[in-house]
Amino acid sequence: MGTVKLGPQGAGSHAFDFDVPQDAQGQPLTFRVNALNNEAPLDSKSFAFNSIAAVSSANGKLAVELDDGRKVAYADVRAFY
């Protein structure tokens, strides 16, 4: 569907925006990150930004409900911004 090339970046997290084509809006989409150090592939992790709509507890474990309706275990949340 598309590629976003960020060019050289320093170590750490980097955000990007992607304009979803009109005919793909509303469809479930995924993305992946390919990071290189010169020509050598690097390990990378993909993260998505979501807003937290609610926080809940079930069976003694915290969970967050995201703006898209998904529930995620609190232990799986990697960062808050």
CSV table of N, CA and C in Angstrom, one decimal:
chain,number,residue,atom,x,y,z
A,1,MET,N,0.8,-1.2,0.0
A,1,MET,CA,0.0,0.0,0.0
A,1,MET,C,0.9,1.3,0.0
A,2,GLY,N,2.0,1.2,0.7
A,2,GLY,CA,2.9,2.4,0.7
A,2,GLY,C,4.1,2.2,1.5
A,3,THR,N,5.0,3.1,1.4
A,3,THR,CA,6.3,3.0,2.1
A,3,THR,C,6.6,4.4,2.6
A,4,VAL,N,7.1,4.4,3.8
A,4,VAL,CA,7.6,5.7,4.4
A,4,VAL,C,9.1,5.5,4.7
A,5,LYS,N,9.9,6.3,4.0
A,5,LYS,CA,11.3,6.2,4.2
A,5,LYS,C,11.7,7.4,5.1
A,6,LEU,N,12.3,7.1,6.3
A,6,LEU,CA,12.6,8.2,7.2
A,6,LEU,C,14.1,8.7,7.0
A,7,GLY,N,14.9,7.9,6.3
A,7,GLY,CA,16.3,8.3,6.1
A,7,GLY,C,17.0,8.0,7.4
A,8,PRO,N,18.3,8.5,7.5
A,8,PRO,CA,19.1,8.3,8.7
A,8,PRO,C,18.4,8.9,10.0
A,9,GLN,N,18.4,8.1,11.0
A,9,GLN,CA,17.8,8.5,12.3
A,9,GLN,C,18.8,8.0,13.4
A,10,GLY,N,18.7,8.8,14.5
A,10,GLY,CA,19.5,8.4,15.7
A,10,GLY,C,18.8,7.2,16.4
A,11,ALA,N,19.5,6.6,17.4
A,11,ALA,CA,18.9,5.5,18.1
A,11,ALA,C,17.7,6.0,18.9
A,12,GLY,N,16.7,5.1,19.1
A,12,GLY,CA,15.5,5.4,19.9
A,12,GLY,C,14.3,5.3,19.1
A,13,SER,N,13.2,5.8,19.7
A,13,SER,CA,11.9,5.7,19.1
A,13,SER,C,11.7,6.9,18.1
A,14,HIS,N,11.0,6.6,17.0
A,14,HIS,CA,10.7,7.6,16.0
A,14,HIS,C,9.3,7.4,15.5
A,15,ALA,N,8.5,8.5,15.5
A,15,ALA,CA,7.2,8.4,15.0
A,15,ALA,C,7.1,8.8,13.5
A,16,PHE,N,6.1,8.4,12.8
A,16,PHE,CA,5.8,8.8,11.5
A,16,PHE,C,4.3,8.8,11.2
A,17,ASP,N,3.9,9.5,10.2
A,17,ASP,CA,2.5,9.6,9.8
A,17,ASP,C,2.4,9.0,8.4
A,18,PHE,N,1.2,8.4,8.2
A,18,PHE,CA,0.9,7.8,6.8
A,18,PHE,C,-0.5,8.1,6.5
A,19,ASP,N,-0.7,8.7,5.4
A,19,ASP,CA,-2.1,9.0,4.9
A,19,ASP,C,-2.7,7.8,4.2
A,20,VAL,N,-3.7,7.2,4.9
A,20,VAL,CA,-4.3,6.0,4.3
A,20,VAL,C,-5.2,6.4,3.1
A,21,PRO,N,-5.0,5.7,2.0
A,21,PRO,CA,-5.8,6.1,0.8
A,21,PRO,C,-7.3,5.9,1.1
A,22,GLN,N,-8.1,6.7,0.5
A,22,GLN,CA,-9.5,6.7,0.8
A,22,GLN,C,-10.2,5.3,0.6
A,23,ASP,N,-9.7,4.5,-0.4
A,23,ASP,CA,-10.4,3.2,-0.6
A,23,ASP,C,-9.9,2.2,0.4
A,24,ALA,N,-8.9,2.5,1.3
A,24,ALA,CA,-8.5,1.5,2.3
A,24,ALA,C,-8.9,1.9,3.7
A,25,GLN,N,-9.5,3.1,3.8
A,25,GLN,CA,-10.0,3.6,5.1
A,25,GLN,C,-11.1,2.7,5.7
A,26,GLY,N,-11.0,2.3,7.0
A,26,GLY,CA,-11.9,1.5,7.6
A,26,GLY,C,-11.5,0.0,7.6
A,27,GLN,N,-10.5,-0.3,6.8
A,27,GLN,CA,-10.0,-1.7,6.7
A,27,GLN,C,-9.0,-1.9,7.8
A,28,PRO,N,-8.9,-3.2,8.3
A,28,PRO,CA,-7.8,-3.4,9.2
A,28,PRO,C,-6.4,-3.4,8.5
A,29,LEU,N,-5.5,-2.6,9.0
A,29,LEU,CA,-4.2,-2.4,8.4
A,29,LEU,C,-3.1,-2.8,9.4
A,30,THR,N,-2.0,-3.2,8.9
A,30,THR,CA,-0.8,-3.5,9.7
A,30,THR,C,0.4,-2.7,9.1
A,31,PHE,N,1.5,-2.7,9.8
A,31,PHE,CA,2.7,-2.1,9.3
A,31,PHE,C,3.9,-2.8,9.9
A,32,ARG,N,5.1,-2.7,9.3
A,32,ARG,CA,6.3,-3.3,9.8
A,32,ARG,C,7.4,-2.2,9.7
A,33,VAL,N,8.4,-2.4,10.4
A,33,VAL,CA,9.6,-1.6,10.4
A,33,VAL,C,10.8,-2.3,10.0
A,34,ASN,N,11.5,-1.8,9.0
A,34,ASN,CA,12.8,-2.4,8.6
A,34,ASN,C,13.9,-1.3,8.9
A,35,ALA,N,14.8,-1.7,9.9
A,35,ALA,CA,15.8,-0.8,10.3
A,35,ALA,C,17.2,-1.3,9.8
A,36,LEU,N,18.0,-0.4,9.4
A,36,LEU,CA,19.4,-0.8,9.0
A,36,LEU,C,20.4,0.1,9.6
A,37,ASN,N,21.6,-0.5,9.9
A,37,ASN,CA,22.8,0.3,10.3
A,37,ASN,C,23.7,0.1,9.1
A,38,ASN,N,23.8,1.2,8.3
A,38,ASN,CA,24.4,1.1,7.0
A,38,ASN,C,23.7,0.1,6.2
A,39,GLU,N,24.3,-1.0,5.9
A,39,GLU,CA,23.6,-2.1,5.1
A,39,GLU,C,23.1,-3.2,6.0
A,40,ALA,N,23.5,-3.3,7.3
A,40,ALA,CA,23.2,-4.4,8.2
A,40,ALA,C,21.8,-4.2,8.8
A,41,PRO,N,21.0,-5.2,8.8
A,41,PRO,CA,19.7,-5.2,9.4
A,41,PRO,C,19.8,-5.1,10.9
A,42,LEU,N,18.9,-4.3,11.5
A,42,LEU,CA,18.9,-4.2,13.0
A,42,LEU,C,17.5,-4.8,13.5
A,43,ASP,N,17.6,-5.2,14.8
A,43,ASP,CA,16.3,-5.6,15.4
A,43,ASP,C,15.5,-4.4,15.6
A,44,SER,N,14.2,-4.5,15.4
A,44,SER,CA,13.3,-3.3,15.6
A,44,SER,C,12.0,-3.8,16.1
A,45,LYS,N,11.3,-3.0,16.8
A,45,LYS,CA,9.9,-3.3,17.3
A,45,LYS,C,9.0,-2.2,16.7
A,46,SER,N,7.8,-2.7,16.4
A,46,SER,CA,6.8,-1.8,15.8
A,46,SER,C,5.8,-1.4,17.0
A,47,PHE,N,5.5,-0.2,17.1
A,47,PHE,CA,4.5,0.3,18.1
A,47,PHE,C,3.5,1.2,17.4
A,48,ALA,N,2.3,1.2,18.0
A,48,ALA,CA,1.3,2.1,17.4
A,48,ALA,C,0.8,3.0,18.6
A,49,PHE,N,0.4,4.2,18.2
A,49,PHE,CA,-0.1,5.2,19.2
A,49,PHE,C,-1.6,5.0,19.3
A,50,ASN,N,-2.1,4.8,20.5
A,50,ASN,CA,-3.6,4.8,20.7
A,50,ASN,C,-3.9,5.6,21.9
A,51,SER,N,-5.1,6.0,22.0
A,51,SER,CA,-5.6,6.7,23.2
A,51,SER,C,-6.3,5.7,24.1
A,52,ILE,N,-6.1,5.8,25.4
A,52,ILE,CA,-6.8,4.9,26.4
A,52,ILE,C,-8.1,5.5,26.7
A,53,ALA,N,-9.2,4.7,26.4
A,53,ALA,CA,-10.5,5.1,26.7
A,53,ALA,C,-11.0,4.7,28.1
A,54,ALA,N,-10.4,3.6,28.7
A,54,ALA,CA,-10.8,3.2,30.0
A,54,ALA,C,-9.8,2.3,30.6
A,55,VAL,N,-9.8,2.1,31.9
A,55,VAL,CA,-8.9,1.2,32.6
A,55,VAL,C,-9.8,0.3,33.4
A,56,SER,N,-9.5,-1.0,33.4
A,56,SER,CA,-10.3,-2.0,34.1
A,56,SER,C,-9.4,-3.0,34.8
A,57,SER,N,-10.1,-3.8,35.6
A,57,SER,CA,-9.4,-4.9,36.4
A,57,SER,C,-10.3,-6.1,36.3
A,58,ALA,N,-9.7,-7.2,35.9
A,58,ALA,CA,-10.4,-8.5,35.9
A,58,ALA,C,-9.4,-9.6,36.4
A,59,ASN,N,-9.9,-10.4,37.3
A,59,ASN,CA,-9.0,-11.5,37.9
A,59,ASN,C,-7.8,-10.9,38.5
A,60,GLY,N,-7.8,-9.7,39.1
A,60,GLY,CA,-6.7,-9.1,39.7
A,60,GLY,C,-5.7,-8.6,38.8
A,61,LYS,N,-6.0,-8.4,37.5
A,61,LYS,CA,-5.0,-7.9,36.5
A,61,LYS,C,-5.6,-6.6,35.9
A,62,LEU,N,-4.7,-5.6,35.8
A,62,LEU,CA,-5.2,-4.4,35.1
A,62,LEU,C,-5.2,-4.5,33.6
A,63,ALA,N,-6.1,-3.8,33.0
A,63,ALA,CA,-6.2,-3.8,31.5
A,63,ALA,C,-6.5,-2.4,31.1
A,64,VAL,N,-6.2,-2.1,29.9
A,64,VAL,CA,-6.6,-0.8,29.3
A,64,VAL,C,-7.5,-1.1,28.1
A,65,GLU,N,-8.5,-0.3,27.9
A,65,GLU,CA,-9.3,-0.3,26.7
A,65,GLU,C,-8.9,0.8,25.8
A,66,LEU,N,-8.6,0.5,24.6
A,66,LEU,CA,-8.1,1.5,23.7
A,66,LEU,C,-9.2,2.2,22.9
A,67,ASP,N,-8.9,3.3,22.2
A,67,ASP,CA,-9.9,4.0,21.5
A,67,ASP,C,-10.5,3.2,20.3
A,68,ASP,N,-9.8,2.2,19.9
A,68,ASP,CA,-10.4,1.4,18.8
A,68,ASP,C,-11.2,0.1,19.4
A,69,GLY,N,-11.4,0.1,20.7
A,69,GLY,CA,-12.2,-1.0,21.3
A,69,GLY,C,-11.4,-2.2,21.8
A,70,ARG,N,-10.1,-2.3,21.4
A,70,ARG,CA,-9.3,-3.4,21.9
A,70,ARG,C,-9.0,-3.3,23.3
A,71,LYS,N,-8.9,-4.4,24.1
A,71,LYS,CA,-8.4,-4.5,25.4
A,71,LYS,C,-7.0,-5.0,25.4
A,72,VAL,N,-6.1,-4.4,26.2
A,72,VAL,CA,-4.7,-4.8,26.2
A,72,VAL,C,-4.4,-4.9,27.7
A,73,ALA,N,-3.7,-6.0,28.0
A,73,ALA,CA,-3.2,-6.2,29.4
A,73,ALA,C,-2.2,-5.0,29.7
A,74,TYR,N,-2.3,-4.5,30.9
A,74,TYR,CA,-1.5,-3.4,31.3
A,74,TYR,C,0.0,-3.8,31.2
A,75,ALA,N,0.3,-5.1,31.4
A,75,ALA,CA,1.7,-5.5,31.3
A,75,ALA,C,2.2,-5.5,29.9
A,76,ASP,N,1.3,-5.4,28.9
A,76,ASP,CA,1.8,-5.3,27.5
A,76,ASP,C,1.9,-3.9,27.0
A,77,VAL,N,1.6,-2.9,27.8
A,77,VAL,CA,1.7,-1.4,27.4
A,77,VAL,C,3.2,-1.1,27.6
A,78,ARG,N,3.8,-0.5,26.6
A,78,ARG,CA,5.2,-0.2,26.6
A,78,ARG,C,5.5,1.2,27.0
A,79,ALA,N,4.6,2.1,26.7
A,79,ALA,CA,4.9,3.5,27.1
A,79,ALA,C,3.6,4.3,27.1
A,80,PHE,N,3.7,5.4,27.8
A,80,PHE,CA,2.6,6.4,27.9
A,80,PHE,C,3.2,7.7,27.4
A,81,TYR,N,2.4,8.4,26.6
A,81,TYR,CA,2.9,9.8,26.1
A,81,TYR,C,1.8,10.8,26.4
